[in-house]
N, CA, C and O atoms as a GROMACS GRO file, in nm:
protein
  420
    1MET      N    1  -1.687  -0.229 -10.688
    1MET     CA    2  -1.601  -0.040 -10.633
    1MET      C    3  -1.437  -0.033 -10.707
    1MET      O    4  -1.380  -0.139 -10.735
    2GLU      N    5  -1.393   0.055 -10.725
    2GLU     CA    6  -1.295   0.126 -10.811
    2GLU      C    7  -1.209   0.034 -10.739
    2GLU      O    8  -1.232  -0.004 -10.624
    3GLN      N    9  -1.107  -0.002 -10.809
    3GLN     CA   10  -0.986  -0.103 -10.783
    3GLN      C   11  -0.918  -0.027 -10.872
    3GLN      O   12  -0.966  -0.001 -10.983
    4PRO      N   13  -0.779   0.022 -10.825
    4PRO     CA   14  -0.647   0.068 -10.829
    4PRO      C   15  -0.644  -0.002 -10.986
    4PRO      O   16  -0.542   0.003 -11.054
    5ASN      N   17  -0.507   0.205 -11.048
    5ASN     CA   18  -0.552   0.065 -11.219
    5ASN      C   19  -0.336   0.135 -11.219
    5ASN      O   20  -0.295   0.214 -11.134
    6SER      N   21  -0.241   0.072 -11.337
    6SER     CA   22  -0.146   0.167 -11.361
    6SER      C   23  -0.140   0.232 -11.545
    6SER      O   24  -0.046   0.283 -11.605
    7GLU      N   25  -0.264   0.206 -11.587
    7GLU     CA   26  -0.309   0.314 -11.714
    7GLU      C   27  -0.239   0.467 -11.663
    7GLU      O   28  -0.138   0.494 -11.727
    8TYR      N   29  -0.260   0.518 -11.610
    8TYR     CA   30  -0.227   0.656 -11.661
    8TYR      C   31  -0.115   0.679 -11.569
    8TYR      O   32  -0.113   0.790 -11.515
    9ILE      N   33   0.020   0.560 -11.528
    9ILE     CA   34   0.137   0.589 -11.524
    9ILE      C   35   0.159   0.568 -11.626
    9ILE      O   36   0.224   0.656 -11.684
   10ASN      N   37   0.112   0.419 -11.723
   10ASN     CA   38   0.161   0.399 -11.871
   10ASN      C   39   0.187   0.505 -11.913
   10ASN      O   40   0.300   0.549 -11.932
   11GLN      N   41   0.034   0.584 -11.942
   11GLN     CA   42  -0.037   0.707 -12.083
   11GLN      C   43   0.168   0.795 -12.046
   11GLN      O   44   0.244   0.840 -12.131
   12LEU      N   45   0.195   0.784 -11.871
   12LEU     CA   46   0.263   0.870 -11.826
   12LEU      C   47   0.422   0.868 -11.904
   12LEU      O   48   0.486   0.973 -11.912
   13SER      N   49   0.463   0.776 -11.945
   13SER     CA   50   0.573   0.730 -11.874
   13SER      C   51   0.615   0.644 -12.056
   13SER      O   52   0.728   0.621 -12.098
   14GLY      N   53   0.414   0.599 -12.164
   14GLY     CA   54   0.503   0.571 -12.240
   14GLY      C   55   0.599   0.425 -12.284
   14GLY      O   56   0.536   0.326 -12.246
   15ASP      N   57   0.692   0.398 -12.333
   15ASP     CA   58   0.776   0.326 -12.295
   15ASP      C   59   0.921   0.390 -12.239
   15ASP      O   60   1.016   0.338 -12.298
   16ASN      N   61   0.954   0.472 -12.158
   16ASN     CA   62   1.027   0.498 -12.034
   16ASN      C   63   1.048   0.443 -11.991
   16ASN      O   64   0.995   0.459 -11.881
   17GLU      N   65   1.150   0.298 -11.996
   17GLU     CA   66   1.069   0.205 -11.856
   17GLU      C   67   1.126   0.337 -11.730
   17GLU      O   68   1.024   0.372 -11.670
   18LYS      N   69   1.206   0.387 -11.695
   18LYS     CA   70   1.279   0.475 -11.599
   18LYS      C   71   1.230   0.573 -11.581
   18LYS      O   72   1.298   0.608 -11.484
   19PHE      N   73   1.134   0.683 -11.603
   19PHE     CA   74   1.082   0.717 -11.600
   19PHE      C   75   0.977   0.685 -11.485
   19PHE      O   76   0.960   0.725 -11.370
   20LYS      N   77   0.902   0.577 -11.585
   20LYS     CA   78   0.793   0.445 -11.463
   20LYS      C   79   0.828   0.442 -11.368
   20LYS      O   80   0.803   0.531 -11.286
   21ALA      N   81   0.899   0.338 -11.344
   21ALA     CA   82   1.026   0.362 -11.296
   21ALA      C   83   1.019   0.400 -11.126
   21ALA      O   84   1.006   0.344 -11.018
   22ARG      N   85   1.038   0.535 -11.185
   22ARG     CA   86   1.082   0.652 -11.044
   22ARG      C   87   0.983   0.736 -11.006
   22ARG      O   88   1.004   0.823 -10.923
   23ILE      N   89   0.810   0.709 -11.093
   23ILE     CA   90   0.667   0.734 -11.056
   23ILE      C   91   0.672   0.612 -10.944
   23ILE      O   92   0.650   0.631 -10.824
   24ILE      N   93   0.703   0.483 -11.002
   24ILE     CA   94   0.637   0.415 -10.871
   24ILE      C   95   0.741   0.441 -10.760
   24ILE      O   96   0.684   0.444 -10.651
   25GLY      N   97   0.868   0.461 -10.752
   25GLY     CA   98   0.974   0.416 -10.688
   25GLY      C   99   0.878   0.582 -10.561
   25GLY      O  100   0.800   0.548 -10.473
   26ILE      N  101   0.903   0.701 -10.580
   26ILE     CA  102   0.761   0.814 -10.553
   26ILE      C  103   0.662   0.745 -10.496
   26ILE      O  104   0.642   0.747 -10.374
   27LEU      N  105   0.565   0.654 -10.610
   27LEU     CA  106   0.428   0.634 -10.498
   27LEU      C  107   0.493   0.519 -10.375
   27LEU      O  108   0.456   0.514 -10.258
   28LYS      N  109   0.571   0.456 -10.424
   28LYS     CA  110   0.543   0.413 -10.291
   28LYS      C  111   0.727   0.436 -10.142
   28LYS      O  112   0.791   0.365 -10.065
   29ARG      N  113   0.724   0.563 -10.187
   29ARG     CA  114   0.806   0.653 -10.085
   29ARG      C  115   0.669   0.757  -9.965
   29ARG      O  116   0.628   0.774  -9.850
   30GLU      N  117   0.657   0.785 -10.076
   30GLU     CA  118   0.563   0.895 -10.032
   30GLU      C  119   0.370   0.820 -10.010
   30GLU      O  120   0.280   0.872  -9.943
   31LEU      N  121   0.368   0.776 -10.037
   31LEU     CA  122   0.246   0.698  -9.981
   31LEU      C  123   0.197   0.672  -9.825
   31LEU      O  124   0.119   0.718  -9.741
   32PRO      N  125   0.290   0.573  -9.844
   32PRO     CA  126   0.281   0.548  -9.654
   32PRO      C  127   0.288   0.670  -9.558
   32PRO      O  128   0.233   0.672  -9.448
   33GLU      N  129   0.370   0.783  -9.618
   33GLU     CA  130   0.406   0.846  -9.576
   33GLU      C  131   0.320   0.985  -9.528
   33GLU      O  132   0.349   1.052  -9.429
   34GLU      N  133   0.233   1.005  -9.601
   34GLU     CA  134   0.104   1.108  -9.664
   34GLU      C  135  -0.002   1.063  -9.542
   34GLU      O  136  -0.053   1.131  -9.453
   35VAL      N  137  -0.014   0.924  -9.574
   35VAL     CA  138  -0.119   0.796  -9.535
   35VAL      C  139  -0.043   0.785  -9.353
   35VAL      O  140  -0.112   0.737  -9.263
   36GLU      N  141   0.035   0.812  -9.339
   36GLU     CA  142   0.071   0.808  -9.168
   36GLU      C  143   0.046   0.929  -9.098
   36GLU      O  144   0.004   0.943  -8.983
   37VAL      N  145   0.080   1.025  -9.194
   37VAL     CA  146   0.025   1.176  -9.142
   37VAL      C  147  -0.108   1.182  -9.154
   37VAL      O  148  -0.171   1.189  -9.048
   38TYR      N  149  -0.189   1.180  -9.286
   38TYR     CA  150  -0.310   1.154  -9.194
   38TYR      C  151  -0.381   1.152  -9.097
   38TYR      O  152  -0.469   1.217  -9.041
   39HIS      N  153  -0.290   1.014  -9.085
   39HIS     CA  154  -0.403   0.936  -8.946
   39HIS      C  155  -0.386   1.024  -8.842
   39HIS      O  156  -0.473   1.058  -8.763
   40GLN      N  157  -0.167   1.092  -8.847
   40GLN     CA  158  -0.168   1.160  -8.734
   40GLN      C  159  -0.247   1.234  -8.674
   40GLN      O  160  -0.250   1.228  -8.551
   41HIS      N  161  -0.340   1.332  -8.755
   41HIS     CA  162  -0.408   1.389  -8.770
   41HIS      C  163  -0.525   1.411  -8.753
   41HIS      O  164  -0.573   1.493  -8.674
   42ILE      N  165  -0.596   1.321  -8.844
   42ILE     CA  166  -0.686   1.262  -8.793
   42ILE      C  167  -0.707   1.172  -8.647
   42ILE      O  168  -0.822   1.153  -8.610
   43LYS      N  169  -0.621   1.130  -8.585
   43LYS     CA  170  -0.629   1.033  -8.447
   43LYS      C  171  -0.663   1.215  -8.381
   43LYS      O  172  -0.768   1.233  -8.320
   44THR      N  173  -0.588   1.306  -8.398
   44THR     CA  174  -0.528   1.414  -8.328
   44THR      C  175  -0.690   1.558  -8.345
   44THR      O  176  -0.698   1.680  -8.336
   45GLU      N  177  -0.772   1.465  -8.369
   45GLU     CA  178  -0.883   1.608  -8.417
   45GLU      C  179  -0.825   1.691  -8.522
   45GLU      O  180  -0.928   1.754  -8.543
   46ASN      N  181  -0.765   1.727  -8.582
   46ASN     CA  182  -0.702   1.813  -8.632
   46ASN      C  183  -0.738   1.778  -8.738
   46ASN      O  184  -0.661   1.693  -8.783
   47TYR      N  185  -0.817   1.802  -8.803
   47TYR     CA  186  -0.903   1.868  -8.936
   47TYR      C  187  -0.899   1.931  -9.014
   47TYR      O  188  -0.923   1.923  -9.135
   48LYS      N  189  -0.863   2.010  -8.944
   48LYS     CA  190  -0.750   2.099  -9.085
   48LYS      C  191  -0.594   2.104  -9.127
   48LYS      O  192  -0.562   2.179  -9.218
   49LEU      N  193  -0.536   2.057  -9.089
   49LEU     CA  194  -0.481   1.961  -9.165
   49LEU      C  195  -0.419   1.828  -9.156
   49LEU      O  196  -0.306   1.782  -9.173
   50ALA      N  197  -0.577   1.767  -9.108
   50ALA     CA  198  -0.659   1.617  -9.163
   50ALA      C  199  -0.661   1.629  -9.345
   50ALA      O  200  -0.630   1.548  -9.432
   51ALA      N  201  -0.702   1.743  -9.349
   51ALA     CA  202  -0.826   1.807  -9.510
   51ALA      C  203  -0.691   1.893  -9.611
   51ALA      O  204  -0.706   1.947  -9.721
   52GLU      N  205  -0.567   1.881  -9.533
   52GLU     CA  206  -0.441   1.966  -9.604
   52GLU      C  207  -0.369   1.778  -9.628
   52GLU      O  208  -0.275   1.763  -9.706
   53SER      N  209  -0.411   1.688  -9.574
   53SER     CA  210  -0.352   1.561  -9.583
   53SER      C  211  -0.414   1.549  -9.732
   53SER      O  212  -0.368   1.570  -9.844
   54VAL      N  213  -0.557   1.498  -9.673
   54VAL     CA  214  -0.653   1.464  -9.801
   54VAL      C  215  -0.623   1.540  -9.951
   54VAL      O  216  -0.606   1.474 -10.054
   55HIS      N  217  -0.619   1.663  -9.947
   55HIS     CA  218  -0.548   1.716 -10.053
   55HIS      C  219  -0.453   1.657 -10.122
   55HIS      O  220  -0.449   1.662 -10.245
   56LYS      N  221  -0.333   1.572 -10.019
   56LYS     CA  222  -0.194   1.563 -10.067
   56LYS      C  223  -0.213   1.418 -10.153
   56LYS      O  224  -0.178   1.362 -10.256
   57LEU      N  225  -0.284   1.402 -10.050
   57LEU     CA  226  -0.335   1.265 -10.084
   57LEU      C  227  -0.447   1.215 -10.251
   57LEU      O  228  -0.449   1.101 -10.297
   58LYS      N  229  -0.495   1.288 -10.287
   58LYS     CA  230  -0.565   1.332 -10.368
   58LYS      C  231  -0.519   1.244 -10.521
   58LYS      O  232  -0.564   1.161 -10.600
   59HIS      N  233  -0.355   1.359 -10.487
   59HIS     CA  234  -0.337   1.344 -10.642
   59HIS      C  235  -0.290   1.198 -10.646
   59HIS      O  236  -0.316   1.096 -10.710
   60LYS      N  237  -0.247   1.218 -10.594
   60LYS     CA  238  -0.200   1.064 -10.604
   60LYS      C  239  -0.354   0.927 -10.639
   60LYS      O  240  -0.340   0.814 -10.685
   61VAL      N  241  -0.468   0.986 -10.601
   61VAL     CA  242  -0.596   0.831 -10.585
   61VAL      C  243  -0.588   0.924 -10.771
   61VAL      O  244  -0.673   0.857 -10.830
   62SER      N  245  -0.553   0.995 -10.843
   62SER     CA  246  -0.558   0.992 -10.914
   62SER      C  247  -0.455   0.938 -11.016
   62SER      O  248  -0.488   0.869 -11.112
   63ILE      N  249  -0.354   0.968 -10.993
   63ILE     CA  250  -0.231   0.834 -11.049
   63ILE      C  251  -0.313   0.753 -11.052
   63ILE      O  252  -0.333   0.776 -11.171
   64LEU      N  253  -0.376   0.684 -11.032
   64LEU     CA  254  -0.393   0.508 -10.981
   64LEU      C  255  -0.507   0.574 -11.065
   64LEU      O  256  -0.586   0.521 -10.988
   65GLY      N  257  -0.571   0.627 -11.134
   65GLY     CA  258  -0.694   0.573 -11.216
   65GLY      C  259  -0.858   0.555 -11.099
   65GLY      O  260  -0.971   0.520 -11.132
   66LEU      N  261  -0.802   0.600 -10.954
   66LEU     CA  262  -0.942   0.622 -10.953
   66LEU      C  263  -1.035   0.703 -10.952
   66LEU      O  264  -1.076   0.759 -10.851
   67GLU      N  265  -1.084   0.721 -11.081
   67GLU     CA  266  -1.193   0.864 -11.094
   67GLU      C  267  -1.275   0.888 -10.993
   67GLU      O  268  -1.254   0.962 -10.897
   68LYS      N  269  -1.359   0.829 -11.014
   68LYS     CA  270  -1.469   0.849 -10.852
   68LYS      C  271  -1.466   0.840 -10.715
   68LYS      O  272  -1.530   0.895 -10.625
   69SER      N  273  -1.356   0.736 -10.722
   69SER     CA  274  -1.282   0.790 -10.538
   69SER      C  275  -1.214   0.936 -10.468
   69SER      O  276  -1.194   0.994 -10.361
   70TYR      N  277  -1.189   0.950 -10.674
   70TYR     CA  278  -1.123   1.109 -10.607
   70TYR      C  279  -1.232   1.232 -10.600
   70TYR      O  280  -1.210   1.352 -10.585
   71TYR      N  281  -1.364   1.159 -10.615
   71TYR     CA  282  -1.407   1.341 -10.533
   71TYR      C  283  -1.502   1.217 -10.456
   71TYR      O  284  -1.620   1.239 -10.480
   72ILE      N  285  -1.486   1.111 -10.382
   72ILE     CA  286  -1.505   1.081 -10.266
   72ILE      C  287  -1.364   1.182 -10.167
   72ILE      O  288  -1.372   1.274 -10.086
   73ALA      N  289  -1.283   1.129 -10.209
   73ALA     CA  290  -1.187   1.228 -10.141
   73ALA      C  291  -1.213   1.392 -10.152
   73ALA      O  292  -1.198   1.467 -10.056
   74GLU      N  293  -1.248   1.429 -10.267
   74GLU     CA  294  -1.248   1.565 -10.273
   74GLU      C  295  -1.358   1.596 -10.216
   74GLU      O  296  -1.354   1.714 -10.180
   75GLU      N  297  -1.546   1.494 -10.166
   75GLU     CA  298  -1.591   1.602 -10.103
   75GLU      C  299  -1.537   1.569  -9.916
   75GLU      O  300  -1.533   1.661  -9.834
   76TYR      N  301  -1.508   1.454  -9.888
   76TYR     CA  302  -1.424   1.387  -9.751
   76TYR      C  303  -1.364   1.567  -9.668
   76TYR      O  304  -1.386   1.629  -9.564
   77GLU      N  305  -1.257   1.590  -9.831
   77GLU     CA  306  -1.151   1.759  -9.792
   77GLU      C  307  -1.278   1.833  -9.748
   77GLU      O  308  -1.323   1.833  -9.634
   78ASP      N  309  -1.313   1.875  -9.818
   78ASP     CA  310  -1.448   1.935  -9.770
   78ASP      C  311  -1.569   1.935  -9.632
   78ASP      O  312  -1.617   2.038  -9.585
   79ASN      N  313  -1.588   1.855  -9.606
   79ASN     CA  314  -1.628   1.752  -9.493
   79ASN      C  315  -1.467   1.821  -9.396
   79ASN      O  316  -1.422   1.919  -9.337
   80LEU      N  317  -1.454   1.761  -9.415
   80LEU     CA  318  -1.272   1.819  -9.283
   80LEU      C  319  -1.294   1.963  -9.193
   80LEU      O  320  -1.318   2.008  -9.081
   81LYS      N  321  -1.267   2.000  -9.336
   81LYS     CA  322  -1.255   2.216  -9.355
   81LYS      C  323  -1.438   2.234  -9.260
   81LYS      O  324  -1.465   2.323  -9.179
   82GLU      N  325  -1.515   2.143  -9.298
   82GLU     CA  326  -1.620   2.234  -9.189
   82GLU      C  327  -1.617   2.106  -9.038
   82GLU      O  328  -1.718   2.107  -8.967
   83ASN      N  329  -1.511   2.013  -9.002
   83ASN     CA  330  -1.537   1.908  -8.887
   83ASN      C  331  -1.610   1.836  -8.917
   83ASN      O  332  -1.683   1.788  -8.830
   84SER      N  333  -1.621   1.802  -9.032
   84SER     CA  334  -1.695   1.665  -9.018
   84SER      C  335  -1.632   1.540  -9.090
   84SER      O  336  -1.586   1.547  -9.204
   85THR      N  337  -1.634   1.434  -9.022
   85THR     CA  338  -1.573   1.376  -9.042
   85THR      C  339  -1.625   1.254  -9.100
   85THR      O  340  -1.567   1.146  -9.098
   86CYS      N  341  -1.778   1.286  -9.173
   86CYS     CA  342  -1.813   1.224  -9.323
   86CYS      C  343  -1.772   1.152  -9.477
   86CYS      O  344  -1.741   1.201  -9.586
   87LEU      N  345  -1.783   1.042  -9.438
   87LEU     CA  346  -1.648   0.985  -9.538
   87LEU      C  347  -1.529   0.901  -9.483
   87LEU      O  348  -1.475   0.806  -9.540
   88GLN      N  349  -1.495   0.959  -9.343
   88GLN     CA  350  -1.358   0.902  -9.308
   88GLN      C  351  -1.362   0.804  -9.343
   88GLN      O  352  -1.249   0.775  -9.379
   89SER      N  353  -1.431   0.719  -9.358
   89SER     CA  354  -1.471   0.530  -9.305
   89SER      C  355  -1.450   0.488  -9.529
   89SER      O  356  -1.362   0.419  -9.581
   90ASP      N  357  -1.539   0.547  -9.585
   90ASP     CA  358  -1.502   0.530  -9.803
   90ASP      C  359  -1.408   0.581  -9.784
   90ASP      O  360  -1.336   0.503  -9.845
   91PHE      N  361  -1.268   0.733  -9.707
   91PHE     CA  362  -1.231   0.765  -9.805
   91PHE      C  363  -1.077   0.597  -9.729
   91PHE      O  364  -0.982   0.548  -9.790
   92GLU      N  365  -1.106   0.582  -9.651
   92GLU     CA  366  -0.955   0.487  -9.586
   92GLU      C  367  -0.962   0.370  -9.598
   92GLU      O  368  -0.887   0.285  -9.551
   93ASP      N  369  -1.123   0.348  -9.708
   93ASP     CA  370  -1.094   0.200  -9.762
   93ASP      C  371  -1.051   0.235  -9.869
   93ASP      O  372  -1.029   0.136  -9.939
   94ILE      N  373  -1.022   0.355  -9.933
   94ILE     CA  374  -0.974   0.387 -10.015
   94ILE      C  375  -0.780   0.392 -10.028
   94ILE      O  376  -0.711   0.336 -10.114
   95LEU      N  377  -0.748   0.451  -9.950
   95LEU     CA  378  -0.619   0.422  -9.892
   95LEU      C  379  -0.653   0.221  -9.955
   95LEU      O  380  -0.675   0.144 -10.048
   96GLU      N  381  -0.633   0.241  -9.805
   96GLU     CA  382  -0.646   0.089  -9.800
   96GLU      C  383  -0.597   0.013  -9.956
   96GLU      O  384  -0.511  -0.075  -9.963
   97ARG      N  385  -0.644   0.049 -10.030
   97ARG     CA  386  -0.656  -0.017 -10.154
   97ARG      C  387  -0.578   0.037 -10.221
   97ARG      O  388  -0.500  -0.047 -10.264
   98MET      N  389  -0.545   0.173 -10.267
   98MET     CA  390  -0.446   0.259 -10.257
   98MET      C  391  -0.254   0.149 -10.190
   98MET      O  392  -0.174   0.080 -10.252
   99GLN      N  393  -0.259   0.176 -10.102
   99GLN     CA  394  -0.149   0.105 -10.018
   99GLN      C  395  -0.104  -0.046 -10.058
   99GLN      O  396   0.010  -0.091 -10.075
  100ASP      N  397  -0.252  -0.120 -10.067
  100ASP     CA  398  -0.202  -0.273 -10.098
  100ASP      C  399  -0.239  -0.277 -10.303
  100ASP      O  400  -0.280  -0.380 -10.357
  101PHE      N  401  -0.214  -0.149 -10.380
  101PHE     CA  402  -0.136  -0.185 -10.469
  101PHE      C  403  -0.058  -0.172 -10.501
  101PHE      O  404  -0.021  -0.216 -10.610
  102VAL      N  405   0.070  -0.050 -10.361
  102VAL     CA  406   0.134   0.005 -10.485
  102VAL      C  407   0.256  -0.095 -10.421
  102VAL      O  408   0.370  -0.111 -10.463
  103ASP      N  409   0.202  -0.145 -10.328
  103ASP     CA  410   0.266  -0.254 -10.262
  103ASP      C  411   0.344  -0.339 -10.365
  103ASP      O  412   0.462  -0.328 -10.397
  104LYS      N  413   0.219  -0.455 -10.426
  104LYS     CA  414   0.248  -0.526 -10.542
  104LYS      C  415   0.287  -0.409 -10.650
  104LYS      O  416   0.284  -0.462 -10.761
  105LEU      N  417   0.321  -0.274 -10.661
  105LEU     CA  418   0.385  -0.235 -10.838
  105LEU      C  419   0.522  -0.293 -10.876
  105LEU      O  420   0.569  -0.272 -10.988
   0.00000   0.00000   0.00000
């Protein structure tokens, strides 16, 4: 199973440690908030808003180097737009791995 990594963050920041720390800080702050909003929309079965949350989260999926997971997120977003939760458990596994990784940064 694909694991999050900081390769893209390292490429983006180069040797600028302040910029790298800023990106990591944004991830640490925004990821839990966005995941919580996503879960609220799923709980209330508001799949349109859940799809919007997934759309936002896809950017963080790519920042954390999860190329294959990005495509799962993209397909899940489309499913939610059709009121289908197919791929929900796969997407939520991705979120869990992302949160565990970001917590350790």
